[in-house]
Amino acid sequence: MDALWSGDSPITANELRDKLAASRTDGKTPALTTVLTVLSRLEQKGFVDRERDARPHVYFAALSRAGHVADLMREVLETSSDRTEALAYFVGSVDESEAEVLRRLLDARS
């Protein structure tokens, strides 16, 4: 996902394989079939989407990194038996600059 999030535009499986190979420290290149399998699984889970009209298909993240993190936070919050307590604990754990960002964002919703 990092490779997709860091890109400026959709990417083919071959380009993604090359990007992954360049970031590896062991010098190994992942097999194209492996990259395609992972992309397919990520697409089934809703993390990745692809342009089907293009040949070869080009892939892109379905959500931004921030959107993905927000979904994870919401998912975890929904599992809490006491959402107020969980939110209070979270707010208590942020530093002052993060608290100010939260205040501004909440004020903007009003």
Short mmCIF file of N, CA and C in Angstrom, two decimals:
data_model
loop_
_atom_site.label_atom_id
_atom_site.label_comp_id
_atom_site.label_asym_id
_atom_site.label_seq_id
_atom_site.Cartn_x
_atom_site.Cartn_y
_atom_site.Cartn_z
N MET A 1 0.83 -1.19 0.00
CA MET A 1 0.00 0.00 0.00
C MET A 1 0.87 1.25 0.00
N ASP A 2 2.00 1.20 0.69
CA ASP A 2 2.89 2.38 0.71
C ASP A 2 3.30 2.77 -0.71
N ALA A 3 3.58 1.79 -1.53
CA ALA A 3 4.00 2.08 -2.90
C ALA A 3 2.88 2.74 -3.69
N LEU A 4 1.65 2.36 -3.45
CA LEU A 4 0.52 2.98 -4.14
C LEU A 4 0.24 4.37 -3.57
N TRP A 5 0.31 4.50 -2.26
CA TRP A 5 0.06 5.80 -1.64
C TRP A 5 1.11 6.83 -2.01
N SER A 6 2.33 6.41 -2.23
CA SER A 6 3.41 7.35 -2.52
C SER A 6 3.43 7.80 -3.97
N GLY A 7 2.64 7.15 -4.82
CA GLY A 7 2.63 7.50 -6.23
C GLY A 7 1.72 8.67 -6.54
N ASP A 8 2.02 9.34 -7.65
CA ASP A 8 1.22 10.49 -8.08
C ASP A 8 0.06 10.09 -8.98
N SER A 9 0.15 8.88 -9.53
CA SER A 9 -0.87 8.45 -10.49
C SER A 9 -1.01 6.94 -10.43
N PRO A 10 -2.07 6.42 -11.06
CA PRO A 10 -2.21 4.95 -11.09
C PRO A 10 -0.99 4.30 -11.71
N ILE A 11 -0.79 3.02 -11.37
CA ILE A 11 0.44 2.33 -11.74
C ILE A 11 0.10 0.91 -12.23
N THR A 12 0.84 0.43 -13.21
CA THR A 12 0.63 -0.94 -13.68
C THR A 12 1.28 -1.91 -12.70
N ALA A 13 0.93 -3.16 -12.81
CA ALA A 13 1.53 -4.19 -11.95
C ALA A 13 3.03 -4.30 -12.20
N ASN A 14 3.45 -4.18 -13.46
CA ASN A 14 4.88 -4.21 -13.78
C ASN A 14 5.62 -3.04 -13.13
N GLU A 15 5.04 -1.85 -13.21
CA GLU A 15 5.66 -0.67 -12.60
C GLU A 15 5.72 -0.82 -11.08
N LEU A 16 4.65 -1.38 -10.51
CA LEU A 16 4.63 -1.60 -9.07
C LEU A 16 5.70 -2.61 -8.66
N ARG A 17 5.84 -3.69 -9.44
CA ARG A 17 6.88 -4.68 -9.17
C ARG A 17 8.26 -4.03 -9.18
N ASP A 18 8.52 -3.19 -10.18
CA ASP A 18 9.81 -2.51 -10.27
C ASP A 18 10.02 -1.56 -9.09
N LYS A 19 8.97 -0.88 -8.69
CA LYS A 19 9.05 0.05 -7.55
C LYS A 19 9.34 -0.73 -6.26
N LEU A 20 8.69 -1.87 -6.10
CA LEU A 20 8.93 -2.70 -4.92
C LEU A 20 10.35 -3.25 -4.92
N ALA A 21 10.82 -3.67 -6.08
CA ALA A 21 12.17 -4.22 -6.18
C ALA A 21 13.21 -3.15 -5.83
N ALA A 22 12.99 -1.91 -6.27
CA ALA A 22 13.93 -0.83 -5.99
C ALA A 22 14.00 -0.49 -4.51
N SER A 23 12.90 -0.75 -3.79
CA SER A 23 12.88 -0.41 -2.36
C SER A 23 13.41 -1.53 -1.47
N ARG A 24 13.66 -2.69 -2.05
CA ARG A 24 14.14 -3.82 -1.25
C ARG A 24 15.64 -3.72 -1.03
N THR A 25 16.08 -4.11 0.15
CA THR A 25 17.51 -4.06 0.46
C THR A 25 18.24 -5.33 0.05
N ASP A 26 17.48 -6.41 -0.20
CA ASP A 26 18.13 -7.67 -0.57
C ASP A 26 18.32 -7.81 -2.08
N GLY A 27 17.85 -6.83 -2.86
CA GLY A 27 18.04 -6.85 -4.30
C GLY A 27 17.13 -7.79 -5.06
N LYS A 28 16.22 -8.45 -4.37
CA LYS A 28 15.32 -9.39 -5.05
C LYS A 28 14.13 -8.66 -5.66
N THR A 29 13.66 -9.20 -6.77
CA THR A 29 12.49 -8.66 -7.44
C THR A 29 11.33 -9.61 -7.23
N PRO A 30 10.19 -9.11 -6.71
CA PRO A 30 9.05 -10.01 -6.53
C PRO A 30 8.50 -10.46 -7.89
N ALA A 31 7.97 -11.65 -7.93
CA ALA A 31 7.39 -12.18 -9.17
C ALA A 31 6.14 -11.38 -9.54
N LEU A 32 5.94 -11.16 -10.83
CA LEU A 32 4.77 -10.43 -11.29
C LEU A 32 3.49 -11.12 -10.84
N THR A 33 3.48 -12.44 -10.87
CA THR A 33 2.27 -13.17 -10.44
C THR A 33 1.96 -12.89 -8.97
N THR A 34 2.99 -12.75 -8.15
CA THR A 34 2.80 -12.45 -6.73
C THR A 34 2.20 -11.06 -6.58
N VAL A 35 2.73 -10.09 -7.32
CA VAL A 35 2.22 -8.72 -7.26
C VAL A 35 0.76 -8.69 -7.70
N LEU A 36 0.44 -9.39 -8.78
CA LEU A 36 -0.94 -9.43 -9.27
C LEU A 36 -1.88 -10.10 -8.26
N THR A 37 -1.42 -11.15 -7.60
CA THR A 37 -2.23 -11.84 -6.59
C THR A 37 -2.52 -10.91 -5.43
N VAL A 38 -1.50 -10.21 -4.95
CA VAL A 38 -1.69 -9.29 -3.82
C VAL A 38 -2.62 -8.15 -4.24
N LEU A 39 -2.43 -7.60 -5.42
CA LEU A 39 -3.31 -6.54 -5.90
C LEU A 39 -4.75 -7.01 -5.99
N SER A 40 -4.95 -8.22 -6.47
CA SER A 40 -6.29 -8.79 -6.58
C SER A 40 -6.94 -8.93 -5.20
N ARG A 41 -6.18 -9.41 -4.24
CA ARG A 41 -6.71 -9.57 -2.88
C ARG A 41 -7.01 -8.22 -2.24
N LEU A 42 -6.13 -7.26 -2.46
CA LEU A 42 -6.38 -5.91 -1.93
C LEU A 42 -7.60 -5.28 -2.59
N GLU A 43 -7.80 -5.57 -3.87
CA GLU A 43 -8.98 -5.06 -4.57
C GLU A 43 -10.25 -5.70 -3.99
N GLN A 44 -10.22 -6.99 -3.73
CA GLN A 44 -11.38 -7.67 -3.15
C GLN A 44 -11.74 -7.11 -1.78
N LYS A 45 -10.73 -6.66 -1.04
CA LYS A 45 -10.96 -6.11 0.29
C LYS A 45 -11.30 -4.62 0.26
N GLY A 46 -11.27 -4.02 -0.94
CA GLY A 46 -11.64 -2.62 -1.08
C GLY A 46 -10.51 -1.62 -0.84
N PHE A 47 -9.28 -2.10 -0.74
CA PHE A 47 -8.14 -1.20 -0.52
C PHE A 47 -7.59 -0.64 -1.82
N VAL A 48 -7.74 -1.40 -2.89
CA VAL A 48 -7.18 -1.04 -4.19
C VAL A 48 -8.29 -1.06 -5.22
N ASP A 49 -8.16 -0.18 -6.21
CA ASP A 49 -9.09 -0.18 -7.33
C ASP A 49 -8.25 -0.18 -8.60
N ARG A 50 -8.88 -0.47 -9.73
CA ARG A 50 -8.13 -0.46 -10.99
C ARG A 50 -8.99 0.08 -12.11
N GLU A 51 -8.32 0.64 -13.08
CA GLU A 51 -9.00 1.11 -14.29
C GLU A 51 -9.05 -0.06 -15.25
N ARG A 52 -10.23 -0.57 -15.46
CA ARG A 52 -10.39 -1.77 -16.28
C ARG A 52 -10.33 -1.48 -17.78
N ASP A 53 -10.55 -0.22 -18.17
CA ASP A 53 -10.51 0.12 -19.59
C ASP A 53 -9.08 0.21 -20.12
N ALA A 54 -8.15 0.47 -19.25
CA ALA A 54 -6.75 0.59 -19.66
C ALA A 54 -6.13 -0.79 -19.81
N ARG A 55 -5.23 -0.93 -20.76
CA ARG A 55 -4.46 -2.15 -20.93
C ARG A 55 -3.00 -1.79 -20.98
N PRO A 56 -2.17 -2.28 -20.13
CA PRO A 56 -2.53 -3.13 -19.00
C PRO A 56 -3.30 -2.33 -17.95
N HIS A 57 -4.00 -3.06 -17.08
CA HIS A 57 -4.75 -2.40 -16.02
C HIS A 57 -3.82 -1.54 -15.19
N VAL A 58 -4.34 -0.42 -14.72
CA VAL A 58 -3.57 0.42 -13.79
C VAL A 58 -4.29 0.42 -12.45
N TYR A 59 -3.52 0.38 -11.40
CA TYR A 59 -4.02 0.23 -10.04
C TYR A 59 -3.76 1.49 -9.23
N PHE A 60 -4.65 1.74 -8.28
CA PHE A 60 -4.49 2.89 -7.38
C PHE A 60 -5.18 2.58 -6.06
N ALA A 61 -4.74 3.27 -5.02
CA ALA A 61 -5.33 3.08 -3.70
C ALA A 61 -6.76 3.61 -3.73
N ALA A 62 -7.69 2.84 -3.18
CA ALA A 62 -9.10 3.24 -3.15
C ALA A 62 -9.31 4.41 -2.19
N LEU A 63 -8.50 4.47 -1.15
CA LEU A 63 -8.55 5.55 -0.17
C LEU A 63 -7.15 6.10 0.03
N SER A 64 -7.06 7.35 0.43
CA SER A 64 -5.76 7.90 0.80
C SER A 64 -5.29 7.22 2.08
N ARG A 65 -4.04 7.41 2.41
CA ARG A 65 -3.52 6.86 3.66
C ARG A 65 -4.32 7.42 4.85
N ALA A 66 -4.61 8.72 4.82
CA ALA A 66 -5.37 9.34 5.91
C ALA A 66 -6.78 8.76 5.98
N GLY A 67 -7.40 8.54 4.84
CA GLY A 67 -8.73 7.94 4.83
C GLY A 67 -8.72 6.53 5.39
N HIS A 68 -7.69 5.78 5.06
CA HIS A 68 -7.55 4.41 5.58
C HIS A 68 -7.38 4.42 7.09
N VAL A 69 -6.52 5.31 7.59
CA VAL A 69 -6.29 5.40 9.03
C VAL A 69 -7.58 5.82 9.74
N ALA A 70 -8.31 6.77 9.16
CA ALA A 70 -9.57 7.21 9.76
C ALA A 70 -10.57 6.05 9.82
N ASP A 71 -10.63 5.26 8.76
CA ASP A 71 -11.52 4.08 8.78
C ASP A 71 -11.13 3.10 9.87
N LEU A 72 -9.82 2.88 10.04
CA LEU A 72 -9.36 1.98 11.10
C LEU A 72 -9.73 2.52 12.48
N MET A 73 -9.56 3.82 12.67
CA MET A 73 -9.91 4.43 13.96
C MET A 73 -11.40 4.28 14.23
N ARG A 74 -12.22 4.54 13.22
CA ARG A 74 -13.67 4.40 13.38
C ARG A 74 -14.05 2.94 13.67
N GLU A 75 -13.40 2.02 12.99
CA GLU A 75 -13.66 0.59 13.19
C GLU A 75 -13.36 0.18 14.63
N VAL A 76 -12.22 0.62 15.14
CA VAL A 76 -11.84 0.29 16.51
C VAL A 76 -12.80 0.94 17.49
N LEU A 77 -13.15 2.19 17.25
CA LEU A 77 -14.08 2.90 18.14
C LEU A 77 -15.43 2.19 18.20
N GLU A 78 -15.87 1.65 17.08
CA GLU A 78 -17.16 0.96 17.04
C GLU A 78 -17.16 -0.32 17.87
N THR A 79 -15.98 -0.87 18.15
CA THR A 79 -15.91 -2.09 18.96
C THR A 79 -15.94 -1.80 20.46
N SER A 80 -15.83 -0.52 20.82
CA SER A 80 -15.78 -0.15 22.24
C SER A 80 -17.17 -0.23 22.86
N SER A 81 -17.21 -0.74 24.08
CA SER A 81 -18.49 -0.78 24.79
C SER A 81 -18.83 0.59 25.38
N ASP A 82 -17.82 1.47 25.52
CA ASP A 82 -18.04 2.82 26.03
C ASP A 82 -17.27 3.80 25.14
N ARG A 83 -17.93 4.27 24.10
CA ARG A 83 -17.27 5.15 23.13
C ARG A 83 -16.79 6.45 23.78
N THR A 84 -17.57 6.98 24.72
CA THR A 84 -17.18 8.22 25.38
C THR A 84 -15.86 8.05 26.13
N GLU A 85 -15.75 6.95 26.85
CA GLU A 85 -14.51 6.69 27.60
C GLU A 85 -13.34 6.49 26.64
N ALA A 86 -13.58 5.77 25.55
CA ALA A 86 -12.51 5.55 24.58
C ALA A 86 -12.06 6.87 23.95
N LEU A 87 -13.02 7.72 23.59
CA LEU A 87 -12.67 9.03 23.03
C LEU A 87 -11.94 9.89 24.04
N ALA A 88 -12.40 9.87 25.30
CA ALA A 88 -11.74 10.65 26.35
C ALA A 88 -10.30 10.18 26.54
N TYR A 89 -10.08 8.89 26.51
CA TYR A 89 -8.73 8.36 26.65
C TYR A 89 -7.86 8.79 25.48
N PHE A 90 -8.43 8.71 24.28
CA PHE A 90 -7.69 9.13 23.08
C PHE A 90 -7.32 10.60 23.16
N VAL A 91 -8.29 11.45 23.48
CA VAL A 91 -8.04 12.89 23.56
C VAL A 91 -6.99 13.19 24.64
N GLY A 92 -7.03 12.43 25.72
CA GLY A 92 -6.04 12.62 26.78
C GLY A 92 -4.64 12.20 26.38
N SER A 93 -4.53 11.43 25.32
CA SER A 93 -3.21 10.93 24.91
C SER A 93 -2.54 11.79 23.85
N VAL A 94 -3.27 12.77 23.28
CA VAL A 94 -2.67 13.60 22.23
C VAL A 94 -1.92 14.77 22.86
N ASP A 95 -0.93 15.28 22.12
CA ASP A 95 -0.20 16.44 22.64
C ASP A 95 -1.01 17.71 22.36
N GLU A 96 -0.53 18.82 22.85
CA GLU A 96 -1.29 20.08 22.77
C GLU A 96 -1.53 20.52 21.33
N SER A 97 -0.56 20.35 20.46
CA SER A 97 -0.75 20.76 19.06
C SER A 97 -1.81 19.89 18.37
N GLU A 98 -1.82 18.59 18.68
CA GLU A 98 -2.86 17.71 18.12
C GLU A 98 -4.22 18.06 18.69
N ALA A 99 -4.27 18.41 19.97
CA ALA A 99 -5.53 18.82 20.59
C ALA A 99 -6.07 20.08 19.91
N GLU A 100 -5.18 21.00 19.57
CA GLU A 100 -5.61 22.22 18.88
C GLU A 100 -6.17 21.90 17.51
N VAL A 101 -5.56 20.97 16.81
CA VAL A 101 -6.08 20.54 15.50
C VAL A 101 -7.48 19.95 15.68
N LEU A 102 -7.65 19.10 16.68
CA LEU A 102 -8.97 18.52 16.95
C LEU A 102 -10.00 19.61 17.24
N ARG A 103 -9.62 20.62 18.04
CA ARG A 103 -10.55 21.72 18.35
C ARG A 103 -10.97 22.45 17.08
N ARG A 104 -9.99 22.76 16.24
CA ARG A 104 -10.30 23.47 14.98
C ARG A 104 -11.20 22.64 14.09
N LEU A 105 -10.93 21.36 13.98
CA LEU A 105 -11.74 20.49 13.13
C LEU A 105 -13.16 20.37 13.65
N LEU A 106 -13.32 20.24 14.96
CA LEU A 106 -14.64 20.16 15.55
C LEU A 106 -15.39 21.48 15.42
N ASP A 107 -14.69 22.60 15.58
CA ASP A 107 -15.33 23.91 15.39
C ASP A 107 -15.80 24.10 13.96
N ALA A 108 -15.02 23.59 13.01
CA ALA A 108 -15.39 23.71 11.59
C ALA A 108 -16.64 22.92 11.24
N ARG A 109 -16.94 21.89 12.02
CA ARG A 109 -18.15 21.08 11.78
C ARG A 109 -19.41 21.82 12.19
N SER A 110 -19.27 22.80 13.07
CA SER A 110 -20.45 23.53 13.59
C SER A 110 -21.02 24.51 12.60
#
